[in-house]
Coordinates of N, CA and C in Angstrom, one line a residue:
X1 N -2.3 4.2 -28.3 CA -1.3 5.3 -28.3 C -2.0 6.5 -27.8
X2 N -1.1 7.4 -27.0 CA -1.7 8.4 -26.1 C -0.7 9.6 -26.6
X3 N -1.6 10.5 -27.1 CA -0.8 11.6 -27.9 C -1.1 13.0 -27.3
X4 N -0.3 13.8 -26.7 CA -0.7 15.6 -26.6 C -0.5 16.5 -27.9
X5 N -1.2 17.4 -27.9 CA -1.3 18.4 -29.0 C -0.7 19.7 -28.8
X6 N 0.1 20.2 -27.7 CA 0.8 21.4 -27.2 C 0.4 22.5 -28.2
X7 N -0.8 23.5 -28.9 CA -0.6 24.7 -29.6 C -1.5 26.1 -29.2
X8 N -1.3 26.9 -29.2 CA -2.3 28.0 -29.0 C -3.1 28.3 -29.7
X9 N -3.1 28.0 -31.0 CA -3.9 28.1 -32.3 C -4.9 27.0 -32.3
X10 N -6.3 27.7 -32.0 CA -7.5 26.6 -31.7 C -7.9 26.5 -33.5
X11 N -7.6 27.1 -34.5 CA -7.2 26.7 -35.8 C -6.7 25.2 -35.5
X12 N -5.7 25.1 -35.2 CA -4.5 23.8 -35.1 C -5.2 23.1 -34.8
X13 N -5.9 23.0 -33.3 CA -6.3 21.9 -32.7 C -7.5 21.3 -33.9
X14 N -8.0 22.5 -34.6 CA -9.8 21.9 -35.2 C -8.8 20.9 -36.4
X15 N -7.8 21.2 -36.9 CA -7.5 20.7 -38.0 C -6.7 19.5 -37.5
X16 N -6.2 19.0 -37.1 CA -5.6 18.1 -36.3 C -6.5 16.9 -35.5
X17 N -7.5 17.7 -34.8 CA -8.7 16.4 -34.7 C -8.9 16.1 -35.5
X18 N -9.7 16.8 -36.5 CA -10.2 16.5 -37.5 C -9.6 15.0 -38.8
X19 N -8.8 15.2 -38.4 CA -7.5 14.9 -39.6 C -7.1 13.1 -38.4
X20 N -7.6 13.4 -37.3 CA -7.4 12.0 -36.5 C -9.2 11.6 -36.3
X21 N -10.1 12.0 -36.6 CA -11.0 11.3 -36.8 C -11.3 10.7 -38.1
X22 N -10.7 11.3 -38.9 CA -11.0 11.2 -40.3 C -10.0 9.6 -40.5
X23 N -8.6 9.6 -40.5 CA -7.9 9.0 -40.6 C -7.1 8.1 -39.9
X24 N -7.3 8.8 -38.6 CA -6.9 7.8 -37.8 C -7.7 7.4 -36.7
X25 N -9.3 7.3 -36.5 CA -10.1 7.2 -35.4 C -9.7 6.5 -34.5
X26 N -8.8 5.1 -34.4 CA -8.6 4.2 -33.8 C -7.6 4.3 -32.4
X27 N -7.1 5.6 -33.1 CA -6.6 6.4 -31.8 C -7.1 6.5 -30.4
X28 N -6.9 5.9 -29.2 CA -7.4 5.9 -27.9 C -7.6 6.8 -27.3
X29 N -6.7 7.5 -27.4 CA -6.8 9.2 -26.8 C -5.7 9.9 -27.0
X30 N -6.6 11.3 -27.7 CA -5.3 12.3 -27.8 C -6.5 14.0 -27.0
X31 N -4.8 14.7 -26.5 CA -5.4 15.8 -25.4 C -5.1 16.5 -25.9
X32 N -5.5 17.6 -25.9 CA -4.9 19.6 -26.3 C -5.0 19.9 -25.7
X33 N -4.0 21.0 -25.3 CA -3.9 21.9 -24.5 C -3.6 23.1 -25.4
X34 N -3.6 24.3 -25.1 CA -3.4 26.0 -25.4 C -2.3 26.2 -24.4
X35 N -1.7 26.1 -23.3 CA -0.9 26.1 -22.5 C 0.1 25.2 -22.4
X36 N 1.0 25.3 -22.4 CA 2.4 24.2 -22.3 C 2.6 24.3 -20.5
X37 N 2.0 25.3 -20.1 CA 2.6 25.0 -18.5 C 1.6 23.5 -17.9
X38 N 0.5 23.8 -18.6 CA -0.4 22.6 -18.4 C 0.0 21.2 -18.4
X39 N 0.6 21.3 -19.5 CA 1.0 19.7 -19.6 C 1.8 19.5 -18.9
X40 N 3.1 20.4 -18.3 CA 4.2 20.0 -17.4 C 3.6 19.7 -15.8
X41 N 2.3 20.8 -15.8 CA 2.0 20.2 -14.8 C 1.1 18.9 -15.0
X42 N 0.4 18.6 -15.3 CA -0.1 17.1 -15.8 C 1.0 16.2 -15.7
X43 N 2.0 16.2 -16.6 CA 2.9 15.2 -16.7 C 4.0 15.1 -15.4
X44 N 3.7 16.2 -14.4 CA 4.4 16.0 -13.3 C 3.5 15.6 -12.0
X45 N 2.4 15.3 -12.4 CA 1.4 14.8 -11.7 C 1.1 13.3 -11.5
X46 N 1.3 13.1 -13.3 CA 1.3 11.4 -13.4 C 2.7 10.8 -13.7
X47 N 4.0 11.2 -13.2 CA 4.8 10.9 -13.6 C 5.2 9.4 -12.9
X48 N 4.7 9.2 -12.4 CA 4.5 7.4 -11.9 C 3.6 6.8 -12.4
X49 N 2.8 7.2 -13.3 CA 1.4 6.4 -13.8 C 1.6 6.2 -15.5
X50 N 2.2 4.9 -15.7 CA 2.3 4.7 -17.1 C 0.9 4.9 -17.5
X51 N -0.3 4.3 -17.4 CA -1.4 4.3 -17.9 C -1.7 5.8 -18.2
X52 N -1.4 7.2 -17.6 CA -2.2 8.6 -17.7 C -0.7 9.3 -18.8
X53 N 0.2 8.6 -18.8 CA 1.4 9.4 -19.4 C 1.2 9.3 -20.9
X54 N 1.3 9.9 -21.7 CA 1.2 10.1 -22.8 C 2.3 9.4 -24.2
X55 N 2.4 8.9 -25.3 CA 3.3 8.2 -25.6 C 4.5 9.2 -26.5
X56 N 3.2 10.2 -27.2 CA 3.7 11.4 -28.1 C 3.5 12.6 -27.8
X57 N 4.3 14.2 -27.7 CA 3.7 14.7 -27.6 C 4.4 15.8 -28.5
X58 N 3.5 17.2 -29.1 CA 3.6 17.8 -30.2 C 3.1 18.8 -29.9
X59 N 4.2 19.6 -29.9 CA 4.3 20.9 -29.2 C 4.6 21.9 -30.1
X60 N 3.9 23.2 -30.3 CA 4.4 24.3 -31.3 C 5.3 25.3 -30.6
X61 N 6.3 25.9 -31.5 CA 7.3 26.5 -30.8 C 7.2 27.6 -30.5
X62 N 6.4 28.3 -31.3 CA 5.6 29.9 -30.9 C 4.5 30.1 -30.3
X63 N 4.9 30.0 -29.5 CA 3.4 30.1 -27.9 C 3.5 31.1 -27.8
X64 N 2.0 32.1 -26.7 CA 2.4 33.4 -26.2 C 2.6 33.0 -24.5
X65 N 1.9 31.6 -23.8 CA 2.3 31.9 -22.4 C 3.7 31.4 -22.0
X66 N 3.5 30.3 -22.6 CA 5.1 29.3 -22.5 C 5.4 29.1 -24.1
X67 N 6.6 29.2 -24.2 CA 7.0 29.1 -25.8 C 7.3 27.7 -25.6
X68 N 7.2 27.1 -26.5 CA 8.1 25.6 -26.8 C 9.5 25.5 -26.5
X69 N 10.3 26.8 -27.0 CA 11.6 26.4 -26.3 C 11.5 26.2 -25.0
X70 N 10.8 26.8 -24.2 CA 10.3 26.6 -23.0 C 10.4 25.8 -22.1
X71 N 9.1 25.3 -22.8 CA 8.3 23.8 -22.0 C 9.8 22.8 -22.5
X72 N 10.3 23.1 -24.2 CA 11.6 21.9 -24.2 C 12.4 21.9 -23.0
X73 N 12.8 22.8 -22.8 CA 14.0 23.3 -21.7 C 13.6 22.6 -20.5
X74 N 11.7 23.1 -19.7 CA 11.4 22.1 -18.3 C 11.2 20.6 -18.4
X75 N 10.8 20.8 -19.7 CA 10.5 18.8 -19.6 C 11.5 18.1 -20.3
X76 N 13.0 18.6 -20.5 CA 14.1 18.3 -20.5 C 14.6 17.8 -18.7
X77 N 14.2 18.4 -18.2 CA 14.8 18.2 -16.7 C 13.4 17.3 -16.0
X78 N 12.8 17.5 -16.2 CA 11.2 17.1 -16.1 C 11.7 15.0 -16.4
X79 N 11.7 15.0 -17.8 CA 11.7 14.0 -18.1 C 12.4 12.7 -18.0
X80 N 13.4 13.0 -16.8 CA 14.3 11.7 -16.6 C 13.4 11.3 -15.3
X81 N 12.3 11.9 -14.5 CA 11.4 11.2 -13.5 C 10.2 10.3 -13.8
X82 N 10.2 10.3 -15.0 CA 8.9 9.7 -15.6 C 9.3 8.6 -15.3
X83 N 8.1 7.7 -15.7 CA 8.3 6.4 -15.8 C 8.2 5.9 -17.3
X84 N 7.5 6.8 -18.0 CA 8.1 6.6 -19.9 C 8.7 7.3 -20.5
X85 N 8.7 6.6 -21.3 CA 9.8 7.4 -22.3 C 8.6 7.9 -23.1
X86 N 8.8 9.7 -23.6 CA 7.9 9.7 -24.2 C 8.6 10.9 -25.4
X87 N 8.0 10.3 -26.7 CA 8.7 10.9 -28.1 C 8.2 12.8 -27.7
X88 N 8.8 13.4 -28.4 CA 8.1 14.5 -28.9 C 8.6 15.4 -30.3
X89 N 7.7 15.8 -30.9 CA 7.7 16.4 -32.2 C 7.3 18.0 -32.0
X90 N 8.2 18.4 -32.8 CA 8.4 19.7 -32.8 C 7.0 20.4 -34.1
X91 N 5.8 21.1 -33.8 CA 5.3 21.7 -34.7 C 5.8 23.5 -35.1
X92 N 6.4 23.9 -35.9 CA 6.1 25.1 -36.1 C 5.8 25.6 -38.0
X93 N 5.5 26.8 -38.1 CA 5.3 27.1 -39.5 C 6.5 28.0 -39.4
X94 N 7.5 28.3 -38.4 CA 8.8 28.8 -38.7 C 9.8 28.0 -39.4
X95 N 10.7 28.7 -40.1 CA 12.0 27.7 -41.0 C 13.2 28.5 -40.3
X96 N 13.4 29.2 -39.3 CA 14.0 29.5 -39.0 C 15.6 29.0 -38.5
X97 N 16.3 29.2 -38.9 CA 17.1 27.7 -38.4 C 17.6 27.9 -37.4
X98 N 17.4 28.8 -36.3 CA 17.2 28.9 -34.6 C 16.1 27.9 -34.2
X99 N 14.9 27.8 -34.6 CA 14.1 27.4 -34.6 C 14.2 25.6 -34.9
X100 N 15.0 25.2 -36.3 CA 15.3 24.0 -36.9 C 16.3 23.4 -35.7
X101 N 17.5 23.9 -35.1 CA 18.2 23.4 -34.7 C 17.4 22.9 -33.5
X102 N 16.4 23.3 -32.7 CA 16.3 22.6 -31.8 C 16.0 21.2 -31.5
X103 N 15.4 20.6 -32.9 CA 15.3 19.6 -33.0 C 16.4 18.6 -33.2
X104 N 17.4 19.3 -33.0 CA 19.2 18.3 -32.8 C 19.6 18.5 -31.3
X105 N 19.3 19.4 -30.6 CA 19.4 19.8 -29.4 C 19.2 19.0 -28.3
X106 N 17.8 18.6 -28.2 CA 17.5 17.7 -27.4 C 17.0 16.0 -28.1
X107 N 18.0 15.3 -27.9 CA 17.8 13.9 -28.0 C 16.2 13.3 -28.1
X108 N 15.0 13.5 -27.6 CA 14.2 12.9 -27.1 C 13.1 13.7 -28.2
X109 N 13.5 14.9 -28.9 CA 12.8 15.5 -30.2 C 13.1 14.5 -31.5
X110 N 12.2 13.9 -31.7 CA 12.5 13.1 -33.1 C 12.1 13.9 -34.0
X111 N 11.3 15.0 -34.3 CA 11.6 15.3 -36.1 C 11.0 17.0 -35.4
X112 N 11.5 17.9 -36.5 CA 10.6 19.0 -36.5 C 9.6 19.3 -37.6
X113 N 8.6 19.5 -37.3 CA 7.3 19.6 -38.3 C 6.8 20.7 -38.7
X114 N 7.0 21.3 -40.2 CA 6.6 22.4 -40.7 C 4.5 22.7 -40.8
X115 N 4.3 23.2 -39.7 CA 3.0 23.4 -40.0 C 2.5 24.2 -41.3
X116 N 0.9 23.7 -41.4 CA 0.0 23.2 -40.9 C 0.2 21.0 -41.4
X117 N 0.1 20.4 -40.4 CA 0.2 19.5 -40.3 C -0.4 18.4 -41.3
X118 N -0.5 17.6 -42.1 CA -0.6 16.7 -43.0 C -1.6 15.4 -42.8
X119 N -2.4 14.9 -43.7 CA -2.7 13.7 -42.9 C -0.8 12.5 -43.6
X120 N -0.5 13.3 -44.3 CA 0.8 12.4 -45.3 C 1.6 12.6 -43.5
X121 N 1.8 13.0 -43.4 CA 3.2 13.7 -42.0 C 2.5 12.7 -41.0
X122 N 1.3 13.2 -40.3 CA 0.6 12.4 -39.7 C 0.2 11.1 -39.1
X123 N 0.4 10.5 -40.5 CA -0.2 8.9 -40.7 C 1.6 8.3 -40.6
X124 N 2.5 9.1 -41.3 CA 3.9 8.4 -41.0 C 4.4 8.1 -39.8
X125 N 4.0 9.2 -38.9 CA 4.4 9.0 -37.2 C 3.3 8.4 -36.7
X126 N 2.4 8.3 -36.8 CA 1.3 7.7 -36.1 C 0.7 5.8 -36.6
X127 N 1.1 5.6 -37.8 CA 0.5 4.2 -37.9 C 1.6 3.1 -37.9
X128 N 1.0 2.6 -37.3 CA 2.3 1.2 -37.2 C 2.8 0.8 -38.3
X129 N 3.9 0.7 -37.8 CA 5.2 0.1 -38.9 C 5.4 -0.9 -39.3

């Protein structure tokens, strides 16, 4: 399983490796980015290459370059060229329910996730069923 980590908070990223080496090592590869334009370009790079495409990705909604509603908005239009289907999960420590609703918005968002992130939250989306 091939997971992105979309957050600007290099806090986030240390606690989130951390928390997939600890618990979930078995994981093949997961990427972070600080940038959300990054990924769209990446993911519009490999958008014919199942093997570089990612299967999850988890994006925070308060960015300062690209916000999450953002990147949702381009890789909404983005994502019917792929060649996978790829989940994404909403991180924020907002409860804002501008915020909450987006995760009914776009079909292809399966859950919104109240940060800082869990290994309980974590291990539910990540270990096989």
């Amino acid at each position: 399983m091939k997971l992105i980590f979309i957050d600007d908070e290099p806090i986030q990223h240390f606690i989130i490796q951390r928390m997939i080496e600890t618990y979930l090592s078995y994981l093949p590869s997961t990427k972070y980015y600080f940038d959300a334009t990054k990924v769209l370009d990446f993911l519009n790079e490999n958008k014919t290459n199942n093997d570089e495409l990612p299967d999850m990705i988890f994006v925070d909604i308060n960015m300062g370059i690209m916000s999450g509603v953002v990147f949702l908005h381009k890789y909404n239009k983005l994502r019917h060229r792929l060649v996978k289907k790829i989940d994404v999960y909403i991180m924020s420590s907002s409860i804002d329910p501008t915020d909450l609703a987006l995760s009914k918005k776009y079909d292809f968002v399966l859950d919104y996730i109240i940060k800082p992130l869990n290994k309980v939250t974590l291990k539910k989306i990540l270990e096989p069923q």
